[in-house]
mmCIF file of C-alpha atoms in Angstrom:
data_model
loop_
_atom_site.group_PDB
_atom_site.id
_atom_site.type_symbol
_atom_site.label_atom_id
_atom_site.label_comp_id
_atom_site.label_asym_id
_atom_site.label_seq_id
_atom_site.Cartn_x
_atom_site.Cartn_y
_atom_site.Cartn_z
ATOM 1 C CA MET A 1 -22.665 -57.151 23.553
ATOM 2 C CA SER A 2 -22.180 -60.622 22.131
ATOM 3 C CA ALA A 3 -19.741 -61.327 19.361
ATOM 4 C CA GLY A 4 -22.312 -62.876 17.051
ATOM 5 C CA VAL A 5 -21.464 -63.955 13.519
ATOM 6 C CA GLY A 6 -20.621 -62.249 10.261
ATOM 7 C CA ALA A 7 -23.260 -60.903 7.874
ATOM 8 C CA ASP A 8 -22.520 -63.581 5.302
ATOM 9 C CA ALA A 9 -22.945 -66.329 7.889
ATOM 10 C CA SER A 10 -26.091 -64.836 9.389
ATOM 11 C CA THR A 11 -28.912 -66.323 7.358
ATOM 12 C CA GLY A 12 -30.772 -63.610 5.526
ATOM 13 C CA SER A 13 -29.391 -60.773 7.652
ATOM 14 C CA ALA A 14 -28.047 -58.815 4.695
ATOM 15 C CA ALA A 15 -31.514 -58.973 3.095
ATOM 16 C CA LEU A 16 -33.163 -57.457 6.188
ATOM 17 C CA ALA A 17 -33.354 -53.752 6.899
ATOM 18 C CA VAL A 18 -33.153 -54.419 10.640
ATOM 19 C CA GLN A 19 -32.276 -57.612 12.456
ATOM 20 C CA GLY A 20 -32.068 -57.725 16.235
ATOM 21 C CA ARG A 21 -31.381 -60.930 18.114
ATOM 22 C CA GLY A 22 -31.454 -61.364 21.877
ATOM 23 C CA LEU A 23 -31.258 -57.624 22.610
ATOM 24 C CA PHE A 24 -30.614 -56.619 26.216
ATOM 25 C CA LYS A 25 -30.380 -53.119 27.654
ATOM 26 C CA ASN A 26 -30.067 -52.133 31.308
ATOM 27 C CA PHE A 27 -30.191 -48.762 32.999
ATOM 28 C CA GLY A 28 -28.476 -49.461 36.287
ATOM 29 C CA SER A 29 -30.396 -52.269 37.967
ATOM 30 C CA VAL A 30 -33.415 -51.848 35.675
ATOM 31 C CA SER A 31 -33.675 -54.232 32.711
ATOM 32 C CA VAL A 32 -35.384 -52.303 29.898
ATOM 33 C CA LEU A 33 -34.854 -54.815 27.077
ATOM 34 C CA ARG A 34 -34.764 -58.493 27.962
ATOM 35 C CA GLY A 35 -33.913 -60.669 24.978
ATOM 36 C CA VAL A 36 -35.837 -58.830 22.254
ATOM 37 C CA ASP A 37 -35.829 -60.181 18.694
ATOM 38 C CA LEU A 38 -36.833 -57.904 15.824
ATOM 39 C CA GLU A 39 -36.862 -58.237 12.041
ATOM 40 C CA VAL A 40 -37.794 -55.514 9.550
ATOM 41 C CA LYS A 41 -37.789 -56.159 5.826
ATOM 42 C CA PRO A 42 -36.913 -53.448 3.292
ATOM 43 C CA GLY A 43 -39.999 -51.425 2.452
ATOM 44 C CA GLU A 44 -41.838 -52.660 5.531
ATOM 45 C CA VAL A 45 -43.569 -50.547 8.188
ATOM 46 C CA VAL A 46 -43.237 -52.048 11.672
ATOM 47 C CA CYS A 47 -45.207 -50.424 14.487
ATOM 48 C CA LEU A 48 -44.035 -50.858 18.081
ATOM 49 C CA LEU A 49 -46.862 -50.747 20.613
ATOM 50 C CA GLY A 50 -46.908 -51.103 24.375
ATOM 51 C CA PRO A 51 -47.396 -49.266 27.639
ATOM 52 C CA SER A 52 -45.029 -46.564 28.849
ATOM 53 C CA GLY A 53 -41.782 -48.080 30.073
ATOM 54 C CA SER A 54 -42.114 -51.216 27.967
ATOM 55 C CA GLY A 55 -38.836 -50.593 26.089
ATOM 56 C CA LYS A 56 -40.201 -49.292 22.774
ATOM 57 C CA SER A 57 -38.239 -46.033 22.609
ATOM 58 C CA THR A 58 -35.104 -47.675 23.990
ATOM 59 C CA LEU A 59 -35.270 -50.302 21.253
ATOM 60 C CA LEU A 60 -35.609 -47.571 18.645
ATOM 61 C CA ARG A 61 -32.643 -45.652 20.068
ATOM 62 C CA CYS A 62 -30.510 -48.803 20.048
ATOM 63 C CA ILE A 63 -31.139 -49.189 16.302
ATOM 64 C CA ASN A 64 -29.436 -45.808 15.853
ATOM 65 C CA HIS A 65 -26.803 -46.524 18.533
ATOM 66 C CA LEU A 66 -28.058 -43.627 20.628
ATOM 67 C CA GLU A 67 -28.144 -46.256 23.357
ATOM 68 C CA ARG A 68 -25.549 -49.001 23.647
ATOM 69 C CA LEU A 69 -26.758 -52.562 23.970
ATOM 70 C CA ASP A 70 -25.683 -54.676 26.909
ATOM 71 C CA GLY A 71 -26.224 -57.909 25.022
ATOM 72 C CA GLY A 72 -27.360 -59.333 21.716
ATOM 73 C CA GLU A 73 -26.670 -58.375 18.143
ATOM 74 C CA LEU A 74 -28.228 -55.647 16.029
ATOM 75 C CA ARG A 75 -27.729 -55.169 12.305
ATOM 76 C CA VAL A 76 -29.012 -52.615 9.804
ATOM 77 C CA TYR A 77 -28.861 -53.837 6.213
ATOM 78 C CA GLY A 78 -26.419 -56.523 7.278
ATOM 79 C CA SER A 79 -23.962 -54.250 9.099
ATOM 80 C CA LEU A 80 -23.432 -54.417 12.836
ATOM 81 C CA VAL A 81 -24.748 -51.282 14.525
ATOM 82 C CA GLY A 82 -22.084 -49.404 16.491
ATOM 83 C CA TYR A 83 -19.461 -52.162 16.406
ATOM 84 C CA LYS A 84 -17.021 -53.956 14.143
ATOM 85 C CA GLN A 85 -15.767 -57.470 14.537
ATOM 86 C CA ARG A 86 -12.233 -58.070 15.685
ATOM 87 C CA ALA A 87 -10.491 -61.288 16.610
ATOM 88 C CA GLY A 88 -11.996 -62.474 19.846
ATOM 89 C CA GLY A 89 -14.953 -60.113 19.962
ATOM 90 C CA LEU A 90 -16.346 -56.734 19.055
ATOM 91 C CA GLN A 91 -14.824 -53.272 19.048
ATOM 92 C CA GLU A 92 -17.020 -50.216 19.305
ATOM 93 C CA LEU A 93 -16.852 -47.902 16.317
ATOM 94 C CA SER A 94 -15.377 -44.448 16.647
ATOM 95 C CA GLU A 95 -17.763 -41.501 16.853
ATOM 96 C CA ARG A 96 -16.976 -40.659 13.241
ATOM 97 C CA GLU A 97 -17.738 -44.230 12.124
ATOM 98 C CA VAL A 98 -20.999 -44.250 14.105
ATOM 99 C CA ASN A 99 -22.022 -40.976 12.484
ATOM 100 C CA LEU A 100 -21.339 -42.465 9.067
ATOM 101 C CA GLN A 101 -23.628 -45.374 9.934
ATOM 102 C CA ARG A 102 -26.328 -42.997 11.114
ATOM 103 C CA GLN A 103 -26.398 -41.226 7.762
ATOM 104 C CA ARG A 104 -28.475 -44.082 6.364
ATOM 105 C CA ILE A 105 -30.964 -43.823 9.257
ATOM 106 C CA GLY A 106 -33.361 -40.926 9.689
ATOM 107 C CA MET A 107 -34.955 -40.338 13.091
ATOM 108 C CA VAL A 108 -37.917 -38.219 14.120
ATOM 109 C CA PHE A 109 -38.436 -37.625 17.839
ATOM 110 C CA GLN A 110 -41.412 -36.627 19.988
ATOM 111 C CA GLN A 111 -40.011 -33.111 20.210
ATOM 112 C CA PHE A 112 -39.284 -31.371 16.946
ATOM 113 C CA ASN A 113 -35.753 -30.150 17.818
ATOM 114 C CA LEU A 114 -35.637 -27.579 15.023
ATOM 115 C CA PHE A 115 -33.000 -24.867 15.181
ATOM 116 C CA PRO A 116 -35.028 -21.852 16.387
ATOM 117 C CA HIS A 117 -32.809 -19.297 14.667
ATOM 118 C CA MET A 118 -33.178 -20.949 11.243
ATOM 119 C CA THR A 119 -36.081 -20.933 8.800
ATOM 120 C CA ALA A 120 -37.777 -24.166 7.778
ATOM 121 C CA LEU A 121 -35.679 -24.247 4.610
ATOM 122 C CA GLN A 122 -32.450 -23.567 6.489
ATOM 123 C CA ASN A 123 -33.212 -26.340 8.977
ATOM 124 C CA ILE A 124 -33.502 -28.803 6.115
ATOM 125 C CA VAL A 125 -30.404 -27.804 4.110
ATOM 126 C CA GLU A 126 -27.956 -27.608 7.035
ATOM 127 C CA ALA A 127 -27.076 -31.302 7.343
ATOM 128 C CA PRO A 128 -26.852 -32.169 3.624
ATOM 129 C CA ILE A 129 -24.402 -29.297 3.125
ATOM 130 C CA ARG A 130 -22.300 -29.911 6.236
ATOM 131 C CA VAL A 131 -22.430 -33.710 6.443
ATOM 132 C CA LEU A 132 -23.009 -34.933 2.899
ATOM 133 C CA GLY A 133 -21.049 -32.136 1.233
ATOM 134 C CA GLU A 134 -23.885 -31.165 -1.092
ATOM 135 C CA SER A 135 -23.700 -27.842 -2.858
ATOM 136 C CA ARG A 136 -26.030 -25.198 -1.455
ATOM 137 C CA ASP A 137 -27.957 -25.033 -4.721
ATOM 138 C CA ALA A 138 -28.564 -28.798 -4.749
ATOM 139 C CA ALA A 139 -29.503 -28.854 -1.070
ATOM 140 C CA VAL A 140 -31.936 -25.954 -1.462
ATOM 141 C CA ASP A 141 -33.530 -27.541 -4.522
ATOM 142 C CA ASN A 142 -34.044 -30.824 -2.665
ATOM 143 C CA ALA A 143 -35.316 -29.019 0.449
ATOM 144 C CA GLN A 144 -37.917 -27.187 -1.605
ATOM 145 C CA LYS A 145 -39.103 -30.496 -3.068
ATOM 146 C CA LEU A 146 -39.319 -31.994 0.417
ATOM 147 C CA LEU A 147 -41.276 -29.019 1.734
ATOM 148 C CA GLN A 148 -43.682 -29.473 -1.140
ATOM 149 C CA MET A 149 -43.958 -33.168 -0.316
ATOM 150 C CA VAL A 150 -44.924 -32.429 3.298
ATOM 151 C CA GLY A 151 -47.299 -29.659 2.237
ATOM 152 C CA LEU A 152 -45.259 -26.706 3.463
ATOM 153 C CA SER A 153 -43.966 -24.987 0.332
ATOM 154 C CA ALA A 154 -45.424 -21.705 1.534
ATOM 155 C CA LYS A 155 -43.575 -21.943 4.866
ATOM 156 C CA ALA A 156 -39.999 -22.162 3.561
ATOM 157 C CA ASP A 157 -39.039 -18.814 5.090
ATOM 158 C CA ALA A 158 -40.969 -19.264 8.348
ATOM 159 C CA TYR A 159 -39.156 -19.740 11.648
ATOM 160 C CA PRO A 160 -40.191 -22.521 14.050
ATOM 161 C CA THR A 161 -42.013 -20.088 16.342
ATOM 162 C CA GLN A 162 -44.182 -19.135 13.372
ATOM 163 C CA LEU A 163 -45.217 -22.751 12.760
ATOM 164 C CA SER A 164 -47.762 -24.959 14.496
ATOM 165 C CA GLY A 165 -46.595 -28.127 16.194
ATOM 166 C CA GLY A 166 -47.800 -30.233 13.285
ATOM 167 C CA GLN A 167 -45.958 -28.013 10.828
ATOM 168 C CA GLN A 168 -42.768 -28.183 12.888
ATOM 169 C CA GLN A 169 -42.959 -31.971 12.972
ATOM 170 C CA ARG A 170 -43.448 -32.089 9.205
ATOM 171 C CA VAL A 171 -40.340 -29.913 8.795
ATOM 172 C CA ALA A 172 -38.510 -32.346 11.096
ATOM 173 C CA ILE A 173 -39.560 -35.228 8.845
ATOM 174 C CA ALA A 174 -38.383 -33.323 5.767
ATOM 175 C CA ARG A 175 -35.079 -32.598 7.517
ATOM 176 C CA ALA A 176 -34.550 -36.321 8.191
ATOM 177 C CA LEU A 177 -35.441 -37.198 4.592
ATOM 178 C CA ALA A 178 -32.934 -34.656 3.283
ATOM 179 C CA MET A 179 -30.170 -37.060 4.311
ATOM 180 C CA ARG A 180 -31.624 -39.668 1.921
ATOM 181 C CA PRO A 181 -31.985 -42.389 4.565
ATOM 182 C CA GLN A 182 -32.652 -46.044 3.830
ATOM 183 C CA LEU A 183 -34.533 -46.424 7.113
ATOM 184 C CA MET A 184 -36.749 -44.024 9.068
ATOM 185 C CA LEU A 185 -37.316 -44.292 12.817
ATOM 186 C CA PHE A 186 -40.251 -42.470 14.427
ATOM 187 C CA ASP A 187 -40.414 -42.171 18.218
ATOM 188 C CA GLU A 188 -44.028 -41.266 19.030
ATOM 189 C CA PRO A 189 -43.960 -38.419 16.481
ATOM 190 C CA THR A 190 -47.498 -37.232 17.293
ATOM 191 C CA SER A 191 -47.455 -37.463 21.092
ATOM 192 C CA ALA A 192 -46.538 -33.787 21.587
ATOM 193 C CA LEU A 193 -49.218 -32.541 19.182
ATOM 194 C CA ASP A 194 -52.708 -31.248 19.800
ATOM 195 C CA PRO A 195 -55.237 -33.862 18.621
ATOM 196 C CA GLU A 196 -56.353 -31.818 15.611
ATOM 197 C CA LEU A 197 -52.770 -31.679 14.305
ATOM 198 C CA VAL A 198 -52.036 -35.404 14.523
ATOM 199 C CA GLY A 199 -53.640 -36.242 11.190
ATOM 200 C CA GLU A 200 -51.396 -33.996 9.109
ATOM 201 C CA VAL A 201 -48.247 -35.712 10.412
ATOM 202 C CA LEU A 202 -49.696 -39.213 10.037
ATOM 203 C CA GLY A 203 -50.676 -38.275 6.476
ATOM 204 C CA VAL A 204 -47.041 -37.570 5.596
ATOM 205 C CA MET A 205 -46.025 -40.880 7.163
ATOM 206 C CA ARG A 206 -48.705 -42.712 5.167
ATOM 207 C CA ASP A 207 -47.303 -41.184 1.985
ATOM 208 C CA LEU A 208 -43.804 -42.327 2.911
ATOM 209 C CA ALA A 209 -45.075 -45.857 3.478
ATOM 210 C CA THR A 210 -46.907 -45.812 0.135
ATOM 211 C CA ASN A 211 -43.664 -44.802 -1.564
ATOM 212 C CA GLY A 212 -41.816 -47.756 -0.040
ATOM 213 C CA MET A 213 -39.864 -46.143 2.808
ATOM 214 C CA THR A 214 -38.747 -48.658 5.432
ATOM 215 C CA MET A 215 -40.064 -47.444 8.787
ATOM 216 C CA VAL A 216 -40.048 -48.471 12.451
ATOM 217 C CA VAL A 217 -42.658 -46.472 14.319
ATOM 218 C CA VAL A 218 -43.224 -46.224 18.069
ATOM 219 C CA THR A 219 -46.812 -45.077 18.334
ATOM 220 C CA HIS A 220 -50.022 -45.115 20.326
ATOM 221 C CA GLU A 221 -52.018 -44.401 17.158
ATOM 222 C CA ILE A 222 -53.750 -47.761 16.793
ATOM 223 C CA GLY A 223 -55.603 -46.677 13.645
ATOM 224 C CA PHE A 224 -52.321 -45.817 11.934
ATOM 225 C CA ALA A 225 -50.802 -49.150 12.966
ATOM 226 C CA ARG A 226 -53.821 -50.998 11.610
ATOM 227 C CA GLN A 227 -53.985 -49.120 8.296
ATOM 228 C CA VAL A 228 -50.310 -48.577 7.486
ATOM 229 C CA GLY A 229 -48.321 -51.156 9.444
ATOM 230 C CA ASP A 230 -47.161 -54.355 7.792
ATOM 231 C CA SER A 231 -46.324 -55.773 11.198
ATOM 232 C CA VAL A 232 -47.171 -54.870 14.789
ATOM 233 C CA VAL A 233 -44.884 -55.712 17.700
ATOM 234 C CA PHE A 234 -46.361 -55.440 21.194
ATOM 235 C CA LEU A 235 -43.800 -55.036 23.981
ATOM 236 C CA ASP A 236 -44.301 -55.141 27.711
ATOM 237 C CA GLY A 237 -41.688 -55.292 30.437
ATOM 238 C CA GLY A 238 -38.854 -55.321 27.923
ATOM 239 C CA VAL A 239 -39.993 -58.426 26.042
ATOM 240 C CA VAL A 240 -41.952 -59.034 22.841
ATOM 241 C CA VAL A 241 -45.291 -60.338 24.059
ATOM 242 C CA GLU A 242 -46.934 -60.693 20.666
ATOM 243 C CA SER A 243 -46.154 -59.810 17.050
ATOM 244 C CA GLY A 244 -47.626 -60.315 13.628
ATOM 245 C CA PRO A 245 -49.838 -58.655 11.008
ATOM 246 C CA PRO A 246 -52.070 -55.854 12.340
ATOM 247 C CA ALA A 247 -55.224 -57.854 11.688
ATOM 248 C CA SER A 248 -53.874 -60.587 13.956
ATOM 249 C CA VAL A 249 -52.356 -58.579 16.800
ATOM 250 C CA LEU A 250 -54.892 -55.739 16.923
ATOM 251 C CA ASP A 251 -58.124 -57.474 15.980
ATOM 252 C CA ASN A 252 -57.506 -60.927 17.387
ATOM 253 C CA PRO A 253 -54.808 -60.689 20.096
ATOM 254 C CA GLN A 254 -53.887 -63.980 21.694
ATOM 255 C CA HIS A 255 -51.975 -62.904 24.783
ATOM 256 C CA PRO A 256 -53.955 -61.637 27.802
ATOM 257 C CA ARG A 257 -51.545 -58.708 28.244
ATOM 258 C CA THR A 258 -52.131 -57.562 24.651
ATOM 259 C CA GLN A 259 -55.874 -57.966 25.107
ATOM 260 C CA ASP A 260 -55.810 -55.883 28.288
ATOM 261 C CA PHE A 261 -53.703 -53.119 26.739
ATOM 262 C CA LEU A 262 -55.898 -52.823 23.638
ATOM 263 C CA SER A 263 -59.069 -52.828 25.712
ATOM 264 C CA ARG A 264 -57.750 -49.763 27.536
ATOM 265 C CA VAL A 265 -56.556 -47.757 24.523
ATOM 266 C CA LEU A 266 -59.268 -48.549 21.969
#
């Protein structure tokens, strides 16, 4: 991890929701990220596309410090992710400090990861009460509003086993939103769903985008990327091959690798 420069000396970094420069990540002898640059503006939806193993999910996990970078610099709203600057270099934050950073970042995974012994409502109120110190009444009130937002008001008392996959994923989104994040990360949120359930989850994500939520989305849903994304980043082999507005990258790709990938998935 390079020492980098301070937020005030890094041109525009404090104005960006996410800024990654020269990001490297290795798993043993395998280089998964190889000098990736990424910028996400507040209120922007950036969709990460690419074949399996291209580094998309790893990049997303680095933004939340679920994976530690081996090189480069990553900032969220101007703050270094997972590190603080000390004379002569960087010092990794304590687990408590990392958890405090993560409070501003919501993440939705491929698997729903709901607590099976808790109802939908209980799944949503747990973290605000325990982590944010909200009163139970306030947390329940907000959870009910979030369930209404994701179209599941009638399922507040249902357990995960009583919900479809699409419903579970919508509860997972509501649970992430309950922490009032400034940034939402989605790691292929529809990949574990039956095709007929994909639309209901993408609909919630469209609503979030319409309401100005900053989002980085790893997805294979090209239609969603075209309709909702402000920017599309195509990765392959751990590098950014092509990036730009959806109309440019998806409808008029310039790089042969992007052209080949899209020809296979469209």
